Short mmCIF file of C-alpha atoms in Angstrom, two decimals:
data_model
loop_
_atom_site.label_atom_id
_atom_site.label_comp_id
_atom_site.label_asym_id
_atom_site.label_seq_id
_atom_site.Cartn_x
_atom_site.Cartn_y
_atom_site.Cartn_z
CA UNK A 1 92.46 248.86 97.79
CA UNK A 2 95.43 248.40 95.45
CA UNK A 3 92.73 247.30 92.78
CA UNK A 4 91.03 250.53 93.11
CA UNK A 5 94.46 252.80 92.84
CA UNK A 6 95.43 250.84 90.12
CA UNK A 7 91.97 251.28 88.35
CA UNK A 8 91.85 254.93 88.59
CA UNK A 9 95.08 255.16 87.25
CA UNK A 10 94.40 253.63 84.19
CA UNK A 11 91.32 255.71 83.87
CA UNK A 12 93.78 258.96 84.15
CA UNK A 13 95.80 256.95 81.30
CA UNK A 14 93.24 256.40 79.08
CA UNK A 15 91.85 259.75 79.17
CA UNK A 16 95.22 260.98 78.46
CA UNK A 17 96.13 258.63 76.09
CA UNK A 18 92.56 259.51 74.07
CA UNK A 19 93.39 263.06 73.96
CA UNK A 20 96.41 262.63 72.38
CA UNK A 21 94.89 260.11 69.96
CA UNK A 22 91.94 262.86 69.28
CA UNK A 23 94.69 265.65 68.53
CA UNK A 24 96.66 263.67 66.09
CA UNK A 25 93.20 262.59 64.52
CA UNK A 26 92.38 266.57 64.30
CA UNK A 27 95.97 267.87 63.40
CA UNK A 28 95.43 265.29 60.36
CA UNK A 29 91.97 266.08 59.45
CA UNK A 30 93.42 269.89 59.88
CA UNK A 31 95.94 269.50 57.16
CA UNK A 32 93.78 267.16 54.62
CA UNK A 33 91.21 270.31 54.80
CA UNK A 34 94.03 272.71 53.64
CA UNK A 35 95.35 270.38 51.42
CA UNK A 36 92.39 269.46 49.58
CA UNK A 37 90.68 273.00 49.38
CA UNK A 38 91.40 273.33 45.89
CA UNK A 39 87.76 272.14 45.46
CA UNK A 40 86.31 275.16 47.37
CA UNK A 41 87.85 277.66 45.16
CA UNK A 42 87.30 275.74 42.02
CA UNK A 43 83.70 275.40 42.70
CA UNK A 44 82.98 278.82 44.59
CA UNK A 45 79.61 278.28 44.22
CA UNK A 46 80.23 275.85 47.07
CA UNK A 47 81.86 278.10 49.28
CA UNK A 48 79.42 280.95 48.57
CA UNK A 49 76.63 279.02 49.94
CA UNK A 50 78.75 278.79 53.12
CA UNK A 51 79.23 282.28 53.55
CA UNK A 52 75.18 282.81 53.53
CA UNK A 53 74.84 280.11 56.10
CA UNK A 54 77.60 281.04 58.26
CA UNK A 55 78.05 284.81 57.66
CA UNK A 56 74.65 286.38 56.12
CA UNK A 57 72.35 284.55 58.58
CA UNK A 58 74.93 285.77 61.67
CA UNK A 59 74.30 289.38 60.88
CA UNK A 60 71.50 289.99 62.74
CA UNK A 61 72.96 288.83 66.14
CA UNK A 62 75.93 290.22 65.49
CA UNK A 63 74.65 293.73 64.58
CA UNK A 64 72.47 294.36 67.56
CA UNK A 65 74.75 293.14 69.79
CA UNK A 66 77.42 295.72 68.89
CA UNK A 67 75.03 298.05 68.38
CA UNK A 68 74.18 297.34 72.49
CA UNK A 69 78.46 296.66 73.57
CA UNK A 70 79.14 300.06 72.31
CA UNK A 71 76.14 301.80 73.56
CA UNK A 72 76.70 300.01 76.78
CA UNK A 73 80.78 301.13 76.85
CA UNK A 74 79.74 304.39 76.00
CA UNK A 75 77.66 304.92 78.81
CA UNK A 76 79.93 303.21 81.62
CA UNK A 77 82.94 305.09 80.10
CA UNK A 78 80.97 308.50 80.25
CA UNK A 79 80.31 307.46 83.84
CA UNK A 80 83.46 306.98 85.08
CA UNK A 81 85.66 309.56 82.69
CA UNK A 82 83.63 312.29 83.55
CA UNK A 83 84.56 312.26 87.07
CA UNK A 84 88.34 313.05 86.04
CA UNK A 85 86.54 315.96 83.98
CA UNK A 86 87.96 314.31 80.97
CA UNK A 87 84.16 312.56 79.05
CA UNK A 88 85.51 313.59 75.47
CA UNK A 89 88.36 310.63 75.55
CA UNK A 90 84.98 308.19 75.75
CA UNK A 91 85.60 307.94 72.05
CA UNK A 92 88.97 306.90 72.33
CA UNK A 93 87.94 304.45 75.18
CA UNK A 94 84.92 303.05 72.70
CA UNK A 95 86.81 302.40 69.69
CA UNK A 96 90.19 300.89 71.44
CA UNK A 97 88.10 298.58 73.40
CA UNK A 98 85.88 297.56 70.32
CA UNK A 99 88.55 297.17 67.75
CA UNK A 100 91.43 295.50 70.18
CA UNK A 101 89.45 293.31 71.71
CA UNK A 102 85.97 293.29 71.87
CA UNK A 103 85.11 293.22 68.21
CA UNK A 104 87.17 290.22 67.21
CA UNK A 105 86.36 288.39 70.33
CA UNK A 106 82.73 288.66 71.02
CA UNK A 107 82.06 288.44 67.50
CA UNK A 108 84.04 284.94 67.56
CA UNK A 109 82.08 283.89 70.32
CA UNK A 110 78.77 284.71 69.02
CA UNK A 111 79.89 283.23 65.76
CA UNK A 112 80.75 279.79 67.57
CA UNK A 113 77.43 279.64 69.25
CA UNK A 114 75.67 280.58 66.41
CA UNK A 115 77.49 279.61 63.06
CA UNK A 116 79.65 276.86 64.64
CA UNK A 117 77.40 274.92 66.18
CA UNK A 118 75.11 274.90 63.45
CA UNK A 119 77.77 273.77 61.80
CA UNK A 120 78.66 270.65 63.99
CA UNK A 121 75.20 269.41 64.47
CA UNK A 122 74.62 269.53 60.24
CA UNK A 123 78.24 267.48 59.91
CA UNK A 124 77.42 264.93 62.97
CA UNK A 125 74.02 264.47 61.22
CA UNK A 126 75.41 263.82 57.68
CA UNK A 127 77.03 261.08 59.61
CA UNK A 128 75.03 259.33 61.36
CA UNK A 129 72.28 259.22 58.69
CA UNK A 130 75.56 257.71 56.96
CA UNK A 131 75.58 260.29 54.05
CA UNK A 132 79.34 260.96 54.60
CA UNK A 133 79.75 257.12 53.91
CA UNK A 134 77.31 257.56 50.84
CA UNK A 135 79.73 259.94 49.32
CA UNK A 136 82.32 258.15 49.66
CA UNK A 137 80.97 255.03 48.05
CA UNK A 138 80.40 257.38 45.22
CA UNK A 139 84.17 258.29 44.97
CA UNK A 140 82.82 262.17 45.87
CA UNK A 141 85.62 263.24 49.06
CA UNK A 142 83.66 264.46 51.58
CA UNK A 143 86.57 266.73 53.04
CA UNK A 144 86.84 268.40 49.80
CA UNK A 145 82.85 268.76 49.36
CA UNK A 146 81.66 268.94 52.77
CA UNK A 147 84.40 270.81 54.83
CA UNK A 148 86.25 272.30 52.92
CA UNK A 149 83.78 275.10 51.51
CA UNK A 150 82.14 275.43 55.18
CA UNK A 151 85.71 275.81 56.69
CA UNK A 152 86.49 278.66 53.93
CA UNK A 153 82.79 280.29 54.17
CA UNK A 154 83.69 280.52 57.57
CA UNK A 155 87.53 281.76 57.97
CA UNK A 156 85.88 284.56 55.08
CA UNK A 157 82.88 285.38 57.44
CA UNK A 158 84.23 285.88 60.53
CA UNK A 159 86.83 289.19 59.63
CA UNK A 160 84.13 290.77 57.66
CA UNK A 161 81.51 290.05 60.96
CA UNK A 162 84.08 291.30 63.45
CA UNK A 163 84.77 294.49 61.05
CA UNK A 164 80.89 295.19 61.51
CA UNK A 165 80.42 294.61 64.79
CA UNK A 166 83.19 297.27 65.36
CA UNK A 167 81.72 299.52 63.48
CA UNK A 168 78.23 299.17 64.56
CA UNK A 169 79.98 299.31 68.05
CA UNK A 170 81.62 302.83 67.64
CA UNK A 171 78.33 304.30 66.23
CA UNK A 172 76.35 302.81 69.18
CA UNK A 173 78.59 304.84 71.41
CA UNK A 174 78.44 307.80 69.17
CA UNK A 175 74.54 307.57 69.60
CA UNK A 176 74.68 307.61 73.23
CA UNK A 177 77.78 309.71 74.28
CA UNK A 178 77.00 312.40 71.61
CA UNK A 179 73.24 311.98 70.89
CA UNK A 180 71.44 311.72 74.42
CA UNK A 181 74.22 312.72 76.79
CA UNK A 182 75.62 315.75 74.96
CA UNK A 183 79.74 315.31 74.49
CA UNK A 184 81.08 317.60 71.95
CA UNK A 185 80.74 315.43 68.51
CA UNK A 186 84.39 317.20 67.14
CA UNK A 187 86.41 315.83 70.27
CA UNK A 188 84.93 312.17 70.42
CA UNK A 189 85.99 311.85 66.81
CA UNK A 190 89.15 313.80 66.91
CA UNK A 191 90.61 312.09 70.10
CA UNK A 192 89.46 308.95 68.61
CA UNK A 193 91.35 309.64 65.49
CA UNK A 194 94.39 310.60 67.18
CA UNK A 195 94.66 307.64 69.53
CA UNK A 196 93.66 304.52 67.08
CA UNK A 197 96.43 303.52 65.25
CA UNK A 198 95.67 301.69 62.13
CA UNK A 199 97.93 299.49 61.45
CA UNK A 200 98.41 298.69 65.69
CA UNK A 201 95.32 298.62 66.19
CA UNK A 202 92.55 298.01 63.27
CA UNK A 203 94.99 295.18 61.04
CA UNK A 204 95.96 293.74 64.36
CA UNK A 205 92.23 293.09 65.37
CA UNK A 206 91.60 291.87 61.62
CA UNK A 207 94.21 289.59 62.07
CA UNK A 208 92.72 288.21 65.37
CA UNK A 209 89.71 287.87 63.84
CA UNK A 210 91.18 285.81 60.87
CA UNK A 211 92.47 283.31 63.64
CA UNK A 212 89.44 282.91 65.63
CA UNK A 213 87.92 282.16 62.83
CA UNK A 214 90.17 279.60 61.62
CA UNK A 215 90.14 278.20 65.52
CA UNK A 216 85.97 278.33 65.66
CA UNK A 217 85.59 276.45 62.12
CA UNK A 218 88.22 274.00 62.62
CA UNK A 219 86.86 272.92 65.87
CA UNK A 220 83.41 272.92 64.74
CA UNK A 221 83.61 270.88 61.97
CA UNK A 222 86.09 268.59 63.57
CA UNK A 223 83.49 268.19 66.55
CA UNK A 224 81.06 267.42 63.84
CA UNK A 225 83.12 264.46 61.84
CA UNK A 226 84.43 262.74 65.02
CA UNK A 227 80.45 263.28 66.11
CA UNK A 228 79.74 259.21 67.63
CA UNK A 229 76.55 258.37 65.11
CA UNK A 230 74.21 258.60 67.81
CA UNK A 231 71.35 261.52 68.46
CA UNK A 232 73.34 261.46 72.03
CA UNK A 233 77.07 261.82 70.55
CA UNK A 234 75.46 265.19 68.29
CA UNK A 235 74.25 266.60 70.78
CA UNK A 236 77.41 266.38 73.18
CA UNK A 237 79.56 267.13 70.15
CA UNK A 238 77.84 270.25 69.40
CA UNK A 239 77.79 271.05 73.02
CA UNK A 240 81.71 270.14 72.87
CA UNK A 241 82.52 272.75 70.17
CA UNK A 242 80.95 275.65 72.08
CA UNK A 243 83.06 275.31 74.62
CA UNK A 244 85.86 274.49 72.97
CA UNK A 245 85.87 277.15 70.83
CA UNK A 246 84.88 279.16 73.33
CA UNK A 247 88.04 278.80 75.59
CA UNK A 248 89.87 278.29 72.67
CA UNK A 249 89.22 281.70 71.27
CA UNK A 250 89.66 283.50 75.00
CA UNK A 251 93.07 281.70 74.79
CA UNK A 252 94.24 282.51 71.95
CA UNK A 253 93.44 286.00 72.17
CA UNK A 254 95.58 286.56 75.15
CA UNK A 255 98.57 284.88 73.52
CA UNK A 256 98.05 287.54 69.99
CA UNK A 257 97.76 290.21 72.67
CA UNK A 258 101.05 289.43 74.55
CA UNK A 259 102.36 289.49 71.57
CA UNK A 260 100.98 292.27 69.67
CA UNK A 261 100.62 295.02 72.03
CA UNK A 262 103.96 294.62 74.46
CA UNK A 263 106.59 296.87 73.74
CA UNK A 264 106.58 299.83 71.32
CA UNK B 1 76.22 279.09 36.22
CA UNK B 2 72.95 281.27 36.99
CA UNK B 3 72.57 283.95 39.30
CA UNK B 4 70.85 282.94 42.91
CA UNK B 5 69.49 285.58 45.50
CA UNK B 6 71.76 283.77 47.60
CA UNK B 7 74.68 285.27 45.60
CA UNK B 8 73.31 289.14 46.19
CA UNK B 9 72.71 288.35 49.78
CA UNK B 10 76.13 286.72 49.85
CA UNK B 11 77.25 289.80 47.65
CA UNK B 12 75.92 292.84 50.10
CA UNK B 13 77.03 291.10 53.18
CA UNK B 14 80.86 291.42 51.76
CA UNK B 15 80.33 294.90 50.77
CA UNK B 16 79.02 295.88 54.01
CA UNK B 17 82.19 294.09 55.91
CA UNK B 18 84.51 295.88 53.07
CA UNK B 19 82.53 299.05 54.12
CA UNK B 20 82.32 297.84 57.53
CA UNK B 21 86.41 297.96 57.77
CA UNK B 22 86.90 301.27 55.75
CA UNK B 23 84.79 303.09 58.53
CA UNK B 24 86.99 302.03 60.81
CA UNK B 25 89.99 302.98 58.91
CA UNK B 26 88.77 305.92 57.97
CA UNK B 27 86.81 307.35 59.94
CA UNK B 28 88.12 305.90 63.48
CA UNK B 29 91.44 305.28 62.78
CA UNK B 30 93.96 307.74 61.17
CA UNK B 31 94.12 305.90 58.06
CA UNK B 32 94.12 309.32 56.15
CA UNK B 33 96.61 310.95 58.10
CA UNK B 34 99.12 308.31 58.27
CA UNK B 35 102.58 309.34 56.98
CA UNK B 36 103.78 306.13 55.20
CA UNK B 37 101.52 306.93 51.94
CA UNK B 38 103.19 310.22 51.14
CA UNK B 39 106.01 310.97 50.09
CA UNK B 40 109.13 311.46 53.24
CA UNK B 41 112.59 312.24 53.55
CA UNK B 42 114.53 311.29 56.70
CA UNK B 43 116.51 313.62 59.07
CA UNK B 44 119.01 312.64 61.84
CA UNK B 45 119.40 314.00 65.78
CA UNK B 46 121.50 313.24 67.94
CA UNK B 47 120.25 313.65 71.79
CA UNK B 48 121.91 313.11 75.25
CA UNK B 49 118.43 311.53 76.53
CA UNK B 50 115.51 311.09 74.56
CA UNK B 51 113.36 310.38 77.90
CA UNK B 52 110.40 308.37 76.93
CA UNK B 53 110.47 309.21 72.94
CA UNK B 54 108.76 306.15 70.92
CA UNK B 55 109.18 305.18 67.26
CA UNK B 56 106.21 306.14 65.31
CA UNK B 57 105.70 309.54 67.82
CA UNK B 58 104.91 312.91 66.07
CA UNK B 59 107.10 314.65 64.98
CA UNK B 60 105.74 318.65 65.23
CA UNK B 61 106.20 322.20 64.10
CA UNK B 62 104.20 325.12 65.12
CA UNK B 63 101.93 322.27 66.90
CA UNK B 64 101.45 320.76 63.55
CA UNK B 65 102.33 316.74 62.69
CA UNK B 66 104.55 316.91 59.95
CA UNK B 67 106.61 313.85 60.28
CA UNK B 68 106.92 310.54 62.52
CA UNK B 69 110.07 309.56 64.58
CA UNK B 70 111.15 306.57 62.51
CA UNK B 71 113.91 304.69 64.01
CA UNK B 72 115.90 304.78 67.26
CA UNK B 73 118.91 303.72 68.40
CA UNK B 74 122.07 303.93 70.36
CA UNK B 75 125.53 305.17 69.01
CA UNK B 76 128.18 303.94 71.02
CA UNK B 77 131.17 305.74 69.70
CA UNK B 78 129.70 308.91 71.34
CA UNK B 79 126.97 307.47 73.92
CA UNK B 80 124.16 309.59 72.58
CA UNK B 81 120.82 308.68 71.40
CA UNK B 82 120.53 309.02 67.49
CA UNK B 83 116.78 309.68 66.50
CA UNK B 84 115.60 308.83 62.37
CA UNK B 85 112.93 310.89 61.45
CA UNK B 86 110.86 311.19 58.24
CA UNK B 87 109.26 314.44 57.45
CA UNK B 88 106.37 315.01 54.90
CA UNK B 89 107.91 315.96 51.28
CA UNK B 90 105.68 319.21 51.51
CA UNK B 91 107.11 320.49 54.15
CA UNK B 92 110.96 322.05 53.69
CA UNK B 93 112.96 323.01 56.91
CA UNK B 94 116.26 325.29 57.07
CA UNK B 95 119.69 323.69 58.03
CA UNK B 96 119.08 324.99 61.25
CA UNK B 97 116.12 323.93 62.00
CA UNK B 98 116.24 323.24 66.35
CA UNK B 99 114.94 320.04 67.47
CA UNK B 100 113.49 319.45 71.39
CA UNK B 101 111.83 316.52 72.77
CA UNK B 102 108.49 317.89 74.68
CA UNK B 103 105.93 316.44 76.64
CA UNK B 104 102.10 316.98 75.12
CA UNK B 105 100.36 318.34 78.22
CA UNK B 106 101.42 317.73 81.94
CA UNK B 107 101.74 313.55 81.73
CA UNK B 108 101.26 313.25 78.02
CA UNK B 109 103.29 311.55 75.56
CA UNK B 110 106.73 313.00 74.75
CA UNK B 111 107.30 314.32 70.83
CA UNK B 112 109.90 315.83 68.50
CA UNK B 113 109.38 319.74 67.90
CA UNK B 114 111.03 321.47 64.98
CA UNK B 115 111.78 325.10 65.00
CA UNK B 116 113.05 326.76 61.85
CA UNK B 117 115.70 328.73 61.84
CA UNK B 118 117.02 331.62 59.37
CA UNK B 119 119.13 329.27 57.04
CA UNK B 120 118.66 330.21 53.37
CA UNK B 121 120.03 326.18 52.52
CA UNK B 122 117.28 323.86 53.19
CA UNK B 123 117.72 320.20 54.78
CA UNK B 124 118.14 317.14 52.58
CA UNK B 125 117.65 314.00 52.52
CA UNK B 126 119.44 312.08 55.36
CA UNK B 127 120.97 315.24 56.89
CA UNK B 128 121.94 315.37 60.29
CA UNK B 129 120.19 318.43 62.26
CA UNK B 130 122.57 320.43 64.75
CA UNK B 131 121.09 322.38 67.31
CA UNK B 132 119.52 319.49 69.72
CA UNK B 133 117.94 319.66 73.13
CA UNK B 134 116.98 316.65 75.21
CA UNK B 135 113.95 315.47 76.94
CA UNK B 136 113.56 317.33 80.54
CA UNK B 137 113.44 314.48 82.92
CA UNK B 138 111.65 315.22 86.23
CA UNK B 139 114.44 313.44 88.67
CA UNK B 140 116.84 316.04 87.62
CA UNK B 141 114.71 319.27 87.33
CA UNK B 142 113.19 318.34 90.99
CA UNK B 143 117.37 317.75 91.76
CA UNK B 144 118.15 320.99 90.48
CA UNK B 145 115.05 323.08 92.29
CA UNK B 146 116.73 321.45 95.40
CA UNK B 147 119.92 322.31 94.98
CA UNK B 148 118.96 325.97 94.03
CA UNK B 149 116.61 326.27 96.98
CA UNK B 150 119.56 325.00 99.41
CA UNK B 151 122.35 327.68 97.68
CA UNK B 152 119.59 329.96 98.70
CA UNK B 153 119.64 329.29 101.89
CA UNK B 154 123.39 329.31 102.20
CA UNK B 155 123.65 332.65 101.04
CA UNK B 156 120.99 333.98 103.69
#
């Protein structure tokens, strides 16, 4: 019995100990991808590439599904508002919701399930069909070929996507609170206008945006260089950065929110 | 270096965020109508309560935003609320210009309203306005109905 205790301890130890280990491995490979970015501006071409992948081919998804959030808000808002005799504030409701919160945050979700784990299954690849190791034989640095351009293609992507899907979002509701149910077009936009603050409320969700996308890319391609060379160790990698990023992004954004919309 | 149609989709998919955040700016934010691009000068009140008055709310005449209530803070020689405002350049108030803190509908938010007065002298930069009347706050105007109401029935 004492075995057993003793056994499972050192199971809780090792995890612990691992995760640590892991971190400090993933603070470092953090920093060397700053550090060594140079390469991604000097040879934009690089980086461009990286945008398509990560940002051009993520339009689609994103689009329609903002197109569908906002029609969707618009019509439960209507719903609900217009038993308080008050449907014109749906505007206001639509374009808070979407630029606060919604826009950065489902965008960064869609964008780590569709961008980021693209991104992590490529990486773990290159690795275990030993083409990291290649490079480096050849004196080419992988971090400042391989990651760096993808992490800057996507930290660039992911403001610009969230900025569209808020947009698409608000016009979605337009279409259904002003087109098919009827509310007078000069008070959605006028409330709207008078209750979204730029610089409270549209720079703060940019800058959300700008740090999910940091979080989703830096956890992707991590996932994807630690990735065990084995068709098994991709696939739980990639499977490892969705969630991740996932709960990394819903954290984050309550921690930006307690501290961008408390007080004044 | 040649040109790739990777580069123009690359190209139209960071115009169309660019465009993508200027509708929103624009169009569903008040971008345009936001006071810190034109030109201000600032105007002091001094108020016994300021109720629920925020920086950055309106600051109104005739119904009309022409300013935004800048900074606030407490002066302790006097224990009185002192209240920064910047009004729009284009807009010139007398010396005696009134200034009231109102509520925007029943439960709305609370804003400054100027009144002009008959002044010939207009208000300059960093002047400190005169004629001042707090926020109403509900406690004491449901007090004061109470009070009158049981004077009332003394006198009966």
């Amino acid at each position: 019995m004492p075995e057993r205790i003793v056994h499972n301890l050192r199971g809780i130890g090792h995890q612990v100990v691992n995760g640590v280990w892991r971190l400090g491995y993933a603070s470092r490979f953090f920093l060397l991808t700053l550090l060594r970015s140079a390469t991604s501006f000097r040879r934009f071409r690089l980086t461009t590439k990286e945008i398509y992948f990560a940002g051009v081919l993520s339009l689609i998804i994103i689009i329609v599904s903002g197109l569908f959030v906002g029609m969707v808000l618009g019509l439960q808002g209507y719903e609900t508002l217009q038993k308080y005799g008050s449907s014109e504030a749906v505007g206001t409701l639509v374009a808070l919701s979407l630029t606060r919160e919604l826009g950065p945050v489902v965008a960064a979700l869609l964008f780590a399930s569709r961008a980021g784990s693209a991104m992590t299954a490529e990486i773990g690849l290159m690795k275990a069909t030993e083409q990291i190791s290649a490079m480096e034989m050849m004196a080419v640095d992988p971090i400042a070929r391989v990651i760096g351009p993808r992490f800057w293609g996507g930290v660039i992507s992911m403001p610009l996507l969230a900025a569209m899907f808020s947009a698409v979002g608000v016009f979605g509701g337009y279409l259904i609170t002003v087109v098919l149910i009827g509310v007078d077009e000069g008070a959605f936009w006028s409330q709207m206008q008078s209750a979204v603050d730029f610089r409270q409320d549209i720079v703060n969700g940019v800058i959300k945006s700008v740090v999910f996308g940091v979080a989703v890319t830096a956890i992707a391609l991590f996932e994807g260089y630690d990735a065990p060379p084995t068709a098994e160790g991709v696939s739980g990698a990639t499977t490892r950065t969705v969630v991740t990023s996932s709960l990394a992004i819903l954290g984050l954004d309550f921690v930006l929110t307690a501290f961008m919309f408390t007080g004044v | 270096m040649q040109r790739t149609f990777l580069d123009l989709w690359v190209g139209i998919f960071v115009a169309a965020g660019i465009a993508a955040l200027l509708v929103l700016a624009l169009k569903v934010g008040n971008a345009s109508t936001t006071f810190n691009v034109g030109e201000t000068y600032r105007v002091l009140a001094e108020f016994d309560n300021i109720g629920g008055l925020k920086v950055r709310a309106p600051v109104k005449s005739a119904g009309v935003v022409v300013g935004r209530v800048d900074e606030i803070h407490f002066e302790n020689q006097r224990f009185v609320a002192r209240v920064a405002m910047k009004v729009d350049k284009r807009y010139q108030f007398p010396k005696d210009t009134s200034v009231s803190i109102l509520t925007s509908g029943l439960l709305g938010e609370q804003y400054i309203a100027l009144e002009a007065g008959g002044d010939s002298a207009m208000l300059k930069d960093g002047e400190m306005l005169k004629i001042t009347q707090s926020a109403v706050v509900l406690e004491k105007l449901i007090g004061q109905f109470l009070y009158n109401k049981a004077a009332e029935g003394g006198t009966k």
